Coordinates of C-alpha atoms and ligand atoms in Angstrom, one line a residue:
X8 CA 9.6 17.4 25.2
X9 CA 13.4 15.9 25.7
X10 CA 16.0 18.5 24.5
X11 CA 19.6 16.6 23.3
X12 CA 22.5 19.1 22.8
X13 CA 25.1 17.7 20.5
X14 CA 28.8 18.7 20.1
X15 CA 28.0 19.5 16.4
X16 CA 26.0 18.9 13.4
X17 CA 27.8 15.1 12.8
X18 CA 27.2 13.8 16.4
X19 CA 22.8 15.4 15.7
X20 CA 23.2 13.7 12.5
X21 CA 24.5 10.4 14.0
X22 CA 21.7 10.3 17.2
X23 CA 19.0 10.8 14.6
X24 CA 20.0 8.4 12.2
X25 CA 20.5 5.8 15.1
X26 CA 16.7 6.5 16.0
X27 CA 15.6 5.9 12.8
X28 CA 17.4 3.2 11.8
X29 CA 16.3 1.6 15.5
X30 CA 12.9 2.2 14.0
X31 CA 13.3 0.2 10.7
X32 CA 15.1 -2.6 12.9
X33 CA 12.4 -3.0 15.2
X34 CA 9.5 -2.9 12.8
X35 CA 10.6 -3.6 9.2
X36 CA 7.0 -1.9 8.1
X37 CA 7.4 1.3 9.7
X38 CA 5.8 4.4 8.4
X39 CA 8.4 7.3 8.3
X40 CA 8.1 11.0 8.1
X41 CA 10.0 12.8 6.1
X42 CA 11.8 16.2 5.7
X43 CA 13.6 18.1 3.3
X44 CA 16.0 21.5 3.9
X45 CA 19.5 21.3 4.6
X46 CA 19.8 20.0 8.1
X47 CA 18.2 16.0 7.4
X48 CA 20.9 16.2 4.8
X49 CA 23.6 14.3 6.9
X50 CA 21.0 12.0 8.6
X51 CA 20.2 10.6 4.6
X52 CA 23.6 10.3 4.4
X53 CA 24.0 7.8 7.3
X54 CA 20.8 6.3 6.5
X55 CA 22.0 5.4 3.2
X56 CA 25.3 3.9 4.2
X57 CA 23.9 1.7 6.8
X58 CA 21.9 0.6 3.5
X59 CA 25.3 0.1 1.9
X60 CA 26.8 -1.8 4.8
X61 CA 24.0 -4.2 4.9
X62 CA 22.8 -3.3 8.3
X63 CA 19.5 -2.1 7.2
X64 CA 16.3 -3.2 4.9
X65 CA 14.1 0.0 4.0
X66 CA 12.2 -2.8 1.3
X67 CA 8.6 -2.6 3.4
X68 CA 9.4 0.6 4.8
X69 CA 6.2 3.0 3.8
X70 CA 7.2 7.2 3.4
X71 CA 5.6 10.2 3.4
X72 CA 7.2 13.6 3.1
X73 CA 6.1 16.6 4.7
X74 CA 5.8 18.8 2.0
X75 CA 6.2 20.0 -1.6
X76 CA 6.4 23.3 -3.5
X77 CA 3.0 24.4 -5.5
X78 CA 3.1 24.3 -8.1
X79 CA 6.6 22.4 -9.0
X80 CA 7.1 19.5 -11.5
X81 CA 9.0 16.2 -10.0
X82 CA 11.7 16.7 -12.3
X83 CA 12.7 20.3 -11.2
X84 CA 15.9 20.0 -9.4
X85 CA 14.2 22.6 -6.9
X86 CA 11.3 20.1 -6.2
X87 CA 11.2 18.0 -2.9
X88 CA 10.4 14.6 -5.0
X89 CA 13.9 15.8 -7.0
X90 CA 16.0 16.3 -2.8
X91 CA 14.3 13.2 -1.8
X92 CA 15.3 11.0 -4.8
X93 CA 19.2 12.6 -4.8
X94 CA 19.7 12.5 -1.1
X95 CA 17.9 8.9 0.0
X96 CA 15.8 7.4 -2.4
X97 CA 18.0 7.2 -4.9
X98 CA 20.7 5.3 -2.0
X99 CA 18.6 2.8 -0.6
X100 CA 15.5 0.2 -1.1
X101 CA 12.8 1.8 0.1
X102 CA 10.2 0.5 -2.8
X103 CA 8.8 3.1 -5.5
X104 CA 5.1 2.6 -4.3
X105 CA 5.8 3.3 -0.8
X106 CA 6.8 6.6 -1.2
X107 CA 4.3 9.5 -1.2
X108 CA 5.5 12.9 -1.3
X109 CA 2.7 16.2 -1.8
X110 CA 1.8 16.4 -5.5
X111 CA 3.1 19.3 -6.4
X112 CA 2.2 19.5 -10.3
X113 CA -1.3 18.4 -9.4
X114 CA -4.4 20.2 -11.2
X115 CA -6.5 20.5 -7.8
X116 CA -4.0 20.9 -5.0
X117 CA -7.1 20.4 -2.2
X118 CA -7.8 17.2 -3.7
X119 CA -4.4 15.9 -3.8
X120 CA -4.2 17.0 -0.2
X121 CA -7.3 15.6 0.9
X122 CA -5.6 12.2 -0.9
X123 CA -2.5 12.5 0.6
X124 CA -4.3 12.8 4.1
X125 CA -6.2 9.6 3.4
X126 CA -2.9 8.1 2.3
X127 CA -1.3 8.5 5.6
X128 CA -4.1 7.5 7.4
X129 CA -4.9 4.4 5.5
X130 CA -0.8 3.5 6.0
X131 CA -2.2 3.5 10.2
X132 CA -0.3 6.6 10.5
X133 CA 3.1 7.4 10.8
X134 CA 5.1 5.7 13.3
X135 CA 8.3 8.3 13.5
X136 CA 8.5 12.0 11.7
X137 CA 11.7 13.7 11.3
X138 CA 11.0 17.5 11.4
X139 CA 13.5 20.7 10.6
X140 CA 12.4 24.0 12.1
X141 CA 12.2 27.3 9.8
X142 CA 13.8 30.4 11.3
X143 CA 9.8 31.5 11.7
X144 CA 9.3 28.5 13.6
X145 CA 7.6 26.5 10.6
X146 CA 7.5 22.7 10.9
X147 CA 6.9 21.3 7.2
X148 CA 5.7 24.6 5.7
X149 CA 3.1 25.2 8.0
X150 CA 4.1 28.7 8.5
X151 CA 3.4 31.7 11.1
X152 CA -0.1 33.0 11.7
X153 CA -2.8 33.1 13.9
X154 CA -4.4 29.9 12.7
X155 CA -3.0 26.6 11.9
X156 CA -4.7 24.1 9.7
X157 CA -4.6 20.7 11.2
X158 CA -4.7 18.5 8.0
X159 CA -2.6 18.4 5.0
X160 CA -3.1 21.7 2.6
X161 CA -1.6 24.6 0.2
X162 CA -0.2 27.5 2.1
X163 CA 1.1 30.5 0.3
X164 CA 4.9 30.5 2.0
X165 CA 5.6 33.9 3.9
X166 CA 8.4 36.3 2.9
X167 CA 11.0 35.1 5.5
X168 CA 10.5 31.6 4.5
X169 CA 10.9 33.2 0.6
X170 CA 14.1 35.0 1.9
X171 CA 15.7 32.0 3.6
X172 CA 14.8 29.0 0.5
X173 CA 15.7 32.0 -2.0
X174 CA 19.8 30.3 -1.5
X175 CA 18.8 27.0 -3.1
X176 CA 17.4 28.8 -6.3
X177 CA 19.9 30.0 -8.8
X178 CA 18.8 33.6 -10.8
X179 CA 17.1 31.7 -13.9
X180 CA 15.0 29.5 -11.4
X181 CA 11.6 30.5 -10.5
X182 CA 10.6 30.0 -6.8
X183 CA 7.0 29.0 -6.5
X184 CA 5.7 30.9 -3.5
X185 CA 2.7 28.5 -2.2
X186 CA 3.7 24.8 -0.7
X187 CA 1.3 21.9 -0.6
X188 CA 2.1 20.8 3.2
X189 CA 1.2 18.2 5.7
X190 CA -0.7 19.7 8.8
X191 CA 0.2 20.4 12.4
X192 CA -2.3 17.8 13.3
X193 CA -1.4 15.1 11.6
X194 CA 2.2 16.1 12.7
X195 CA 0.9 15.7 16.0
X196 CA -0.7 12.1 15.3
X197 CA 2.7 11.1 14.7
X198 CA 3.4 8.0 17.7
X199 CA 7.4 9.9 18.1
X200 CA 8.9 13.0 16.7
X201 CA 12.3 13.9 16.2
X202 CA 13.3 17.8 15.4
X203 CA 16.2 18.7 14.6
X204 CA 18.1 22.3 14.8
X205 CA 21.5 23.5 14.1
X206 CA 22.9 26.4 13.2
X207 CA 22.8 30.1 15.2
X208 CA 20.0 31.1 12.6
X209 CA 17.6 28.5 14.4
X210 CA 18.5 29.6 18.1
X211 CA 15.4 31.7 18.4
X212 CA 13.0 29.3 17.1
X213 CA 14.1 27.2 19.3
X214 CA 14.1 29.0 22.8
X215 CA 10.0 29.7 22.0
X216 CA 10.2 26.1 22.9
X217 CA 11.3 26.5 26.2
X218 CA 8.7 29.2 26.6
X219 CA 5.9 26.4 26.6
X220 CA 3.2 28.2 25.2
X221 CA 1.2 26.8 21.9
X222 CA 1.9 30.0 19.8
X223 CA 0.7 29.7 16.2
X224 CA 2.6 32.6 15.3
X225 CA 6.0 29.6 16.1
X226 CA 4.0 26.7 14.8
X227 CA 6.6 24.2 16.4
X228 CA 5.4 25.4 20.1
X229 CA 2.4 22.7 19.0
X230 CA 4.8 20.6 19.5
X231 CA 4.9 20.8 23.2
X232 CA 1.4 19.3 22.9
X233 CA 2.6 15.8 22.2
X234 CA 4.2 13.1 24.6
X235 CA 7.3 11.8 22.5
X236 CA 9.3 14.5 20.9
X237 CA 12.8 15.1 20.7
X238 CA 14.4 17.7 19.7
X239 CA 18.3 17.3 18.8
X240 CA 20.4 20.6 18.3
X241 CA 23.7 21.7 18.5
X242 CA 25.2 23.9 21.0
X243 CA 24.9 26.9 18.5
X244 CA 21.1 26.4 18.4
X245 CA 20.4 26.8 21.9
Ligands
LIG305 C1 12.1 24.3 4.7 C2 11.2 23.1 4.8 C3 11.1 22.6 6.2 C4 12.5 22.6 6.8 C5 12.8 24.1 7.0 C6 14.2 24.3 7.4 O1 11.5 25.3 4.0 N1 9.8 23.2 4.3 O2 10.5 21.3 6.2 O3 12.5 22.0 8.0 O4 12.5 24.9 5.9 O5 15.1 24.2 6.4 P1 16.7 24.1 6.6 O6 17.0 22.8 7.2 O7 17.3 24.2 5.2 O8 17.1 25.2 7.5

């Protein structure tokens, strides 16, 4: 696991987006995962304006998120599909069919999970996955415990996770409390990983990294199991 300290959240932003974009330029078709919170925010951002500067084709670029509220309709402004399609989608050319995000208004969440498993691994896989990293240590919304499932699943979310997403719902908004996510394993299966950590509230998460100890209870110390991860941070997160 390479560690990168950046100055601040602009120059993280700016070395991510340069990885992914070195991605899309190297193989047009590459198979991207995606995440959602508040840090990728600023990597979109680049993303897209590459787009607009004509430096970048995202047409045969295949998607998949990491994870999705359940239950949640695409149209709630709190729903992942809803972030995605505001802060990228909605920017750049990446084609309506190659985007898969967690169905999270399906009738039978295991069977949209066992899809959206098969999805991935018909696409050959993903070729780079952007990850955030919950205060708990959750990549996606695999959270804390003493088990970790593997493949894509539902999770109920734990109360810290509640407490910390709680700021992006407004009083008349109800916040679902399980999450249809993608699994540690087939985060693992991933060929590179990129993490990404700012902020003094992600400093602890992120020293159990340096412990090197798989730790379900901090599902990103999985991580450590894998040969090409990267985790970018800013000198407050470490
Ligand atoms: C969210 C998402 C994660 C994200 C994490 C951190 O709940 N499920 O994929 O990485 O929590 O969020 P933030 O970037 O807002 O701190």
């Amino acid at each position: 696991m390479k560690k990168i300290v950046c100055d601040n959240y602009d120059a993280m932003c700016r070395l991510a987006a340069d990885r992914i974009l070195d991605a899309v330029r190297s193989n047009p078709r590459a198979v991207l995962g995606l995440a959602t919170g508040s840090t990728p925010i600023g990597v979109y951002e680049l993303l897209a304006e590459a787009y607009r500067a004509g430096t970048v084709d995202f047409s045969e670029v295949v998607t998949f998120n990491l994870d999705e509220y359940y239950p949640i309709s695409p149209d709630n402004r709190q729903s992942y599909w809803y972030y995605m399609q505001q802060n990228f989608f909605s920017k750049v050319n990446v084609r309506p069919e190659n985007i898969h995000i967690p169905d999270g208004s399906a009738a039978d969440a295991a069977l949209a999970c066992r899809a959206y498993e098969a999805a991935i691994e018909a696409a050959g896989g993903i070729d780079l996955q952007l990850l955030g990293i919950g205060q708990n240590g959750h990549i996606g919304f695999n959270e804390p415990g003493k088990e970790l499932y593997a493949a894509t699943h539902v999770t109920p979310l734990t109360e810290q996770t509640l407490r910390d997403n709680a700021r992006f719902f407004s009083a008349d908004e109800v916040m679902p409390t399980q999450a249809l996510t993608v699994g540690v394993g087939t985060i693992l299966k991933a060929k590179s990983i990129l993490l990404l950590a700012n902020g003094k509230n992600k400093k602890a998460a992120v020293a159990r990294l340096d412990d090197g100890m798989l730790d379900p209870a901090v599902p990103a110390t999985f991580l450590l199991g894998h040969r090409d991860v990267t985790v970018i941070c800013d000198r407050e997160a470490v």
